[in-house]
Structures are given as C-alpha cells and as structure tokens.
Amino acid sequence: MLTLAVLAAGCAAKGPVPRPAPGAIPAAPPRGEPSVFYNMPAASLRAALGTPAFVRKDGAVEMWRYDGAACRAFFFFQGAAGQQVVRHVETLPHGVKLAADSACLTALQAGPARTS
C-alpha cells in the first residue's frame, strides 16, 4: 500500500501535461511525426499522392487512407473546411519506434501514376 501511495504522489506532483490552445497550430511537428507531411494542406497531399483509397470524417477530424503494395498510410487532418492540414500520420506496418514508416511513405510517393 505504501508503494502505491508513493507512486500516486509522484504522479500528482508532476501536474497535468500542458496542451496547446484549441485551434493553435504548432510550428514544428511532434517528435517522431514525418515533418514532410506535417501541416501539409489537403490539396497538396492530394497532388503528391493522388486520390485516397478511403476517406472518413469524424467531427472536426478527417482521415485519408492510401494503400500501397506493402503498406497503408493514414493521414489525419484538422482545421476549418477548406483549410484542413495534416496533423498526424500513421502507417501499417508501423515504423521502428514511430507511428509512420518512412519507407512506406516514400513508396507511396514514388507509386504508380495517380488520378486526381
């Protein structure tokens, strides 16, 4: 019991993790986020990768999925309609200690000719 009390006290002493203000767009991507895509407008991603294989919208967040020969990439957008930017990227399979595998993203960029 004493151990649990000490651990709980240590967690409480750190306090809450600071979060950016709603709608604020950080200048740099979070650690491990592929910087080439971070804050990229939706139109630019479509120009780079073509039409997504799947699109889903949940509230203020929109997700685009691109399918490659050996992987899938998921791009998550936030922002006002017409001004959405990439806020997070994940791939399946994941990268080494990262949510996005750079080899997958490179393969998608070099993929076959796309239609818009």
Short mmCIF file of N, CA and C in Angstrom, two decimals:
data_model
loop_
_atom_site.label_atom_id
_atom_site.label_comp_id
_atom_site.label_asym_id
_atom_site.label_seq_id
_atom_site.Cartn_x
_atom_site.Cartn_y
_atom_site.Cartn_z
N MET A 1 0.82 -1.19 0.00
CA MET A 1 0.00 0.00 0.00
C MET A 1 0.87 1.25 0.00
N LEU A 2 1.94 1.22 0.77
CA LEU A 2 2.82 2.37 0.84
C LEU A 2 3.41 2.67 -0.53
N THR A 3 3.79 1.63 -1.26
CA THR A 3 4.36 1.81 -2.60
C THR A 3 3.37 2.49 -3.53
N LEU A 4 2.11 2.05 -3.49
CA LEU A 4 1.09 2.66 -4.33
C LEU A 4 0.87 4.12 -3.96
N ALA A 5 0.90 4.43 -2.69
CA ALA A 5 0.72 5.81 -2.25
C ALA A 5 1.86 6.69 -2.73
N VAL A 6 3.09 6.17 -2.68
CA VAL A 6 4.25 6.94 -3.13
C VAL A 6 4.18 7.17 -4.64
N LEU A 7 3.81 6.13 -5.40
CA LEU A 7 3.69 6.28 -6.85
C LEU A 7 2.60 7.29 -7.21
N ALA A 8 1.48 7.23 -6.55
CA ALA A 8 0.39 8.17 -6.82
C ALA A 8 0.81 9.60 -6.49
N ALA A 9 1.54 9.78 -5.41
CA ALA A 9 2.01 11.11 -5.03
C ALA A 9 2.99 11.65 -6.06
N GLY A 10 3.85 10.78 -6.57
CA GLY A 10 4.82 11.20 -7.59
C GLY A 10 4.13 11.64 -8.87
N CYS A 11 3.09 10.93 -9.28
CA CYS A 11 2.34 11.31 -10.48
C CYS A 11 1.61 12.62 -10.28
N ALA A 12 1.03 12.80 -9.11
CA ALA A 12 0.28 14.03 -8.83
C ALA A 12 1.21 15.23 -8.77
N ALA A 13 2.45 15.04 -8.32
CA ALA A 13 3.39 16.15 -8.19
C ALA A 13 3.79 16.71 -9.54
N LYS A 14 3.77 15.88 -10.58
CA LYS A 14 4.17 16.34 -11.91
C LYS A 14 3.15 17.29 -12.50
N GLY A 15 1.90 17.14 -12.13
CA GLY A 15 0.86 18.01 -12.64
C GLY A 15 0.43 17.60 -14.04
N PRO A 16 -0.57 18.30 -14.58
CA PRO A 16 -1.09 17.95 -15.91
C PRO A 16 -0.08 18.33 -17.00
N VAL A 17 -0.16 17.60 -18.10
CA VAL A 17 0.69 17.89 -19.25
C VAL A 17 0.09 19.10 -19.96
N PRO A 18 0.90 20.14 -20.23
CA PRO A 18 0.35 21.32 -20.89
C PRO A 18 -0.08 20.98 -22.31
N ARG A 19 -1.22 21.51 -22.73
CA ARG A 19 -1.74 21.28 -24.07
C ARG A 19 -1.87 22.60 -24.80
N PRO A 20 -1.70 22.57 -26.13
CA PRO A 20 -1.85 23.81 -26.88
C PRO A 20 -3.30 24.29 -26.85
N ALA A 21 -3.48 25.57 -27.03
CA ALA A 21 -4.82 26.15 -27.06
C ALA A 21 -5.61 25.56 -28.22
N PRO A 22 -6.92 25.40 -28.08
CA PRO A 22 -7.73 24.87 -29.18
C PRO A 22 -7.54 25.71 -30.44
N GLY A 23 -7.32 25.04 -31.56
CA GLY A 23 -7.14 25.72 -32.83
C GLY A 23 -5.72 26.18 -33.09
N ALA A 24 -4.85 26.11 -32.08
CA ALA A 24 -3.46 26.54 -32.27
C ALA A 24 -2.72 25.49 -33.10
N ILE A 25 -1.94 25.93 -34.06
CA ILE A 25 -1.15 25.02 -34.89
C ILE A 25 0.31 25.19 -34.50
N PRO A 26 0.91 24.15 -33.92
CA PRO A 26 2.31 24.25 -33.53
C PRO A 26 3.21 24.50 -34.74
N ALA A 27 4.31 25.17 -34.53
CA ALA A 27 5.24 25.48 -35.61
C ALA A 27 6.00 24.24 -36.08
N ALA A 28 6.25 23.30 -35.19
CA ALA A 28 7.02 22.11 -35.55
C ALA A 28 6.21 20.85 -35.23
N PRO A 29 6.47 19.78 -35.99
CA PRO A 29 5.75 18.54 -35.71
C PRO A 29 6.17 17.92 -34.39
N PRO A 30 5.29 17.14 -33.78
CA PRO A 30 5.68 16.43 -32.56
C PRO A 30 6.81 15.46 -32.87
N ARG A 31 7.56 15.08 -31.87
CA ARG A 31 8.67 14.15 -32.05
C ARG A 31 8.19 12.87 -32.72
N GLY A 32 8.88 12.46 -33.78
CA GLY A 32 8.54 11.24 -34.48
C GLY A 32 7.54 11.42 -35.62
N GLU A 33 6.95 12.57 -35.74
CA GLU A 33 5.99 12.83 -36.82
C GLU A 33 6.77 13.15 -38.10
N PRO A 34 6.38 12.57 -39.25
CA PRO A 34 7.09 12.88 -40.50
C PRO A 34 6.93 14.35 -40.87
N SER A 35 7.98 15.12 -40.77
CA SER A 35 7.90 16.56 -40.95
C SER A 35 7.50 16.96 -42.37
N VAL A 36 7.78 16.14 -43.36
CA VAL A 36 7.45 16.50 -44.74
C VAL A 36 5.93 16.61 -44.93
N PHE A 37 5.14 15.89 -44.16
CA PHE A 37 3.69 15.93 -44.29
C PHE A 37 3.00 16.79 -43.25
N TYR A 38 3.66 17.07 -42.14
CA TYR A 38 3.04 17.80 -41.04
C TYR A 38 2.65 19.21 -41.48
N ASN A 39 1.40 19.60 -41.24
CA ASN A 39 0.82 20.89 -41.62
C ASN A 39 0.62 21.04 -43.12
N MET A 40 0.73 19.94 -43.88
CA MET A 40 0.52 20.00 -45.33
C MET A 40 -0.98 20.16 -45.59
N PRO A 41 -1.36 21.12 -46.44
CA PRO A 41 -2.77 21.28 -46.78
C PRO A 41 -3.29 20.05 -47.54
N ALA A 42 -4.59 19.80 -47.41
CA ALA A 42 -5.21 18.64 -48.06
C ALA A 42 -4.97 18.64 -49.57
N ALA A 43 -5.08 19.79 -50.20
CA ALA A 43 -4.88 19.86 -51.66
C ALA A 43 -3.45 19.47 -52.04
N SER A 44 -2.49 19.83 -51.21
CA SER A 44 -1.09 19.47 -51.50
C SER A 44 -0.86 17.97 -51.35
N LEU A 45 -1.49 17.36 -50.34
CA LEU A 45 -1.35 15.91 -50.16
C LEU A 45 -1.98 15.19 -51.34
N ARG A 46 -3.13 15.65 -51.79
CA ARG A 46 -3.79 15.03 -52.95
C ARG A 46 -2.91 15.17 -54.19
N ALA A 47 -2.26 16.31 -54.36
CA ALA A 47 -1.36 16.50 -55.50
C ALA A 47 -0.15 15.57 -55.42
N ALA A 48 0.33 15.31 -54.20
CA ALA A 48 1.51 14.46 -54.01
C ALA A 48 1.20 12.98 -54.11
N LEU A 49 0.05 12.55 -53.58
CA LEU A 49 -0.25 11.12 -53.50
C LEU A 49 -1.47 10.68 -54.32
N GLY A 50 -2.22 11.62 -54.85
CA GLY A 50 -3.40 11.27 -55.63
C GLY A 50 -4.64 11.16 -54.76
N THR A 51 -5.64 10.51 -55.30
CA THR A 51 -6.91 10.34 -54.61
C THR A 51 -6.78 9.24 -53.56
N PRO A 52 -7.22 9.51 -52.33
CA PRO A 52 -7.12 8.46 -51.30
C PRO A 52 -8.05 7.29 -51.61
N ALA A 53 -7.67 6.11 -51.11
CA ALA A 53 -8.49 4.92 -51.29
C ALA A 53 -9.73 4.96 -50.41
N PHE A 54 -9.64 5.70 -49.29
CA PHE A 54 -10.74 5.75 -48.34
C PHE A 54 -10.68 7.08 -47.59
N VAL A 55 -11.83 7.68 -47.33
CA VAL A 55 -11.92 8.93 -46.57
C VAL A 55 -12.98 8.74 -45.49
N ARG A 56 -12.66 9.21 -44.28
CA ARG A 56 -13.62 9.16 -43.18
C ARG A 56 -13.57 10.48 -42.43
N LYS A 57 -14.74 10.97 -42.05
CA LYS A 57 -14.82 12.22 -41.29
C LYS A 57 -15.55 11.95 -39.98
N ASP A 58 -14.91 12.33 -38.88
CA ASP A 58 -15.50 12.21 -37.55
C ASP A 58 -15.39 13.57 -36.87
N GLY A 59 -16.47 14.32 -36.88
CA GLY A 59 -16.45 15.65 -36.27
C GLY A 59 -15.49 16.56 -37.03
N ALA A 60 -14.54 17.13 -36.30
CA ALA A 60 -13.58 18.06 -36.90
C ALA A 60 -12.36 17.36 -37.50
N VAL A 61 -12.29 16.04 -37.37
CA VAL A 61 -11.13 15.29 -37.86
C VAL A 61 -11.52 14.50 -39.10
N GLU A 62 -10.66 14.57 -40.11
CA GLU A 62 -10.86 13.78 -41.32
C GLU A 62 -9.65 12.89 -41.53
N MET A 63 -9.88 11.65 -41.97
CA MET A 63 -8.80 10.69 -42.18
C MET A 63 -8.82 10.25 -43.63
N TRP A 64 -7.64 10.26 -44.26
CA TRP A 64 -7.48 9.74 -45.62
C TRP A 64 -6.57 8.54 -45.55
N ARG A 65 -6.95 7.45 -46.23
CA ARG A 65 -6.11 6.24 -46.27
C ARG A 65 -5.60 6.05 -47.69
N TYR A 66 -4.30 5.78 -47.78
CA TYR A 66 -3.66 5.44 -49.05
C TYR A 66 -3.12 4.03 -48.94
N ASP A 67 -3.37 3.22 -49.97
CA ASP A 67 -2.94 1.83 -49.98
C ASP A 67 -1.76 1.66 -50.92
N GLY A 68 -0.67 1.12 -50.40
CA GLY A 68 0.49 0.78 -51.20
C GLY A 68 0.56 -0.72 -51.38
N ALA A 69 1.56 -1.20 -52.11
CA ALA A 69 1.73 -2.63 -52.34
C ALA A 69 2.01 -3.38 -51.04
N ALA A 70 2.76 -2.77 -50.14
CA ALA A 70 3.18 -3.46 -48.92
C ALA A 70 2.73 -2.77 -47.64
N CYS A 71 1.99 -1.67 -47.75
CA CYS A 71 1.61 -0.93 -46.54
C CYS A 71 0.41 -0.04 -46.82
N ARG A 72 -0.11 0.52 -45.75
CA ARG A 72 -1.18 1.51 -45.82
C ARG A 72 -0.75 2.72 -44.99
N ALA A 73 -1.12 3.90 -45.46
CA ALA A 73 -0.81 5.13 -44.73
C ALA A 73 -2.12 5.85 -44.41
N PHE A 74 -2.18 6.38 -43.20
CA PHE A 74 -3.36 7.09 -42.71
C PHE A 74 -2.95 8.52 -42.37
N PHE A 75 -3.60 9.49 -43.00
CA PHE A 75 -3.32 10.90 -42.77
C PHE A 75 -4.52 11.51 -42.07
N PHE A 76 -4.29 12.14 -40.93
CA PHE A 76 -5.35 12.75 -40.14
C PHE A 76 -5.27 14.26 -40.26
N PHE A 77 -6.38 14.88 -40.66
CA PHE A 77 -6.46 16.32 -40.88
C PHE A 77 -7.30 16.98 -39.80
N GLN A 78 -6.95 18.24 -39.52
CA GLN A 78 -7.77 19.10 -38.67
C GLN A 78 -7.75 20.49 -39.27
N GLY A 79 -8.76 21.26 -38.97
CA GLY A 79 -8.84 22.63 -39.44
C GLY A 79 -10.22 22.93 -39.98
N ALA A 80 -10.45 24.17 -40.30
CA ALA A 80 -11.72 24.59 -40.85
C ALA A 80 -11.88 24.03 -42.25
N ALA A 81 -13.11 23.87 -42.70
CA ALA A 81 -13.38 23.36 -44.04
C ALA A 81 -12.62 24.18 -45.08
N GLY A 82 -11.94 23.48 -45.96
CA GLY A 82 -11.16 24.15 -47.00
C GLY A 82 -9.77 24.58 -46.53
N GLN A 83 -9.50 24.46 -45.24
CA GLN A 83 -8.20 24.85 -44.69
C GLN A 83 -7.61 23.75 -43.83
N GLN A 84 -7.99 22.51 -44.10
CA GLN A 84 -7.51 21.40 -43.30
C GLN A 84 -6.04 21.12 -43.61
N VAL A 85 -5.30 20.75 -42.54
CA VAL A 85 -3.89 20.41 -42.68
C VAL A 85 -3.63 19.07 -41.98
N VAL A 86 -2.60 18.38 -42.44
CA VAL A 86 -2.22 17.09 -41.83
C VAL A 86 -1.70 17.36 -40.43
N ARG A 87 -2.27 16.63 -39.46
CA ARG A 87 -1.84 16.77 -38.07
C ARG A 87 -1.19 15.52 -37.53
N HIS A 88 -1.40 14.37 -38.22
CA HIS A 88 -0.81 13.11 -37.76
C HIS A 88 -0.77 12.13 -38.92
N VAL A 89 0.27 11.29 -38.94
CA VAL A 89 0.42 10.26 -39.97
C VAL A 89 0.76 8.95 -39.29
N GLU A 90 0.11 7.88 -39.72
CA GLU A 90 0.42 6.53 -39.25
C GLU A 90 0.50 5.61 -40.45
N THR A 91 1.26 4.54 -40.32
CA THR A 91 1.30 3.52 -41.35
C THR A 91 1.11 2.15 -40.73
N LEU A 92 0.66 1.22 -41.55
CA LEU A 92 0.61 -0.19 -41.19
C LEU A 92 1.41 -0.93 -42.23
N PRO A 93 2.47 -1.60 -41.90
CA PRO A 93 3.03 -1.71 -40.56
C PRO A 93 3.64 -0.39 -40.11
N HIS A 94 3.75 -0.26 -38.78
CA HIS A 94 4.33 0.95 -38.18
C HIS A 94 5.83 1.01 -38.45
N GLY A 95 6.39 2.19 -38.24
CA GLY A 95 7.83 2.34 -38.34
C GLY A 95 8.49 1.83 -37.07
N VAL A 96 9.81 1.83 -37.07
CA VAL A 96 10.56 1.40 -35.89
C VAL A 96 10.44 2.50 -34.85
N LYS A 97 9.75 2.22 -33.75
CA LYS A 97 9.51 3.15 -32.64
C LYS A 97 8.74 4.40 -33.06
N LEU A 98 8.12 4.39 -34.24
CA LEU A 98 7.35 5.54 -34.71
C LEU A 98 6.02 5.05 -35.26
N ALA A 99 5.06 5.94 -35.33
CA ALA A 99 3.75 5.57 -35.88
C ALA A 99 3.78 5.44 -37.39
N ALA A 100 4.72 6.13 -38.04
CA ALA A 100 4.78 6.11 -39.50
C ALA A 100 6.13 5.58 -39.99
N ASP A 101 6.07 4.63 -40.92
CA ASP A 101 7.27 4.04 -41.51
C ASP A 101 7.68 4.88 -42.72
N SER A 102 8.87 5.43 -42.69
CA SER A 102 9.32 6.31 -43.77
C SER A 102 9.43 5.56 -45.10
N ALA A 103 9.78 4.28 -45.08
CA ALA A 103 9.88 3.51 -46.33
C ALA A 103 8.50 3.39 -46.99
N CYS A 104 7.47 3.22 -46.19
CA CYS A 104 6.10 3.16 -46.72
C CYS A 104 5.72 4.48 -47.38
N LEU A 105 5.98 5.58 -46.69
CA LEU A 105 5.63 6.89 -47.22
C LEU A 105 6.40 7.20 -48.50
N THR A 106 7.66 6.80 -48.55
CA THR A 106 8.47 7.00 -49.75
C THR A 106 7.91 6.19 -50.91
N ALA A 107 7.53 4.92 -50.63
CA ALA A 107 6.96 4.07 -51.67
C ALA A 107 5.65 4.65 -52.22
N LEU A 108 4.84 5.23 -51.33
CA LEU A 108 3.58 5.83 -51.79
C LEU A 108 3.84 7.04 -52.69
N GLN A 109 4.86 7.82 -52.35
CA GLN A 109 5.19 9.00 -53.16
C GLN A 109 5.73 8.59 -54.52
N ALA A 110 6.41 7.46 -54.60
CA ALA A 110 7.01 7.01 -55.86
C ALA A 110 6.09 6.03 -56.58
N GLY A 111 4.86 5.87 -56.07
CA GLY A 111 3.92 4.88 -56.61
C GLY A 111 3.55 5.13 -58.06
N PRO A 112 2.66 4.27 -58.60
CA PRO A 112 2.23 4.40 -59.98
C PRO A 112 1.50 5.71 -60.23
N ALA A 113 1.31 6.04 -61.49
CA ALA A 113 0.61 7.28 -61.84
C ALA A 113 -0.74 7.32 -61.17
N ARG A 114 -1.12 8.49 -60.69
CA ARG A 114 -2.36 8.65 -59.94
C ARG A 114 -3.33 9.55 -60.71
N THR A 115 -4.58 9.42 -60.33
CA THR A 115 -5.59 10.32 -60.88
C THR A 115 -6.06 11.25 -59.78
N SER A 116 -6.44 12.45 -60.11
CA SER A 116 -6.88 13.40 -59.08
C SER A 116 -8.33 13.42 -58.98
#
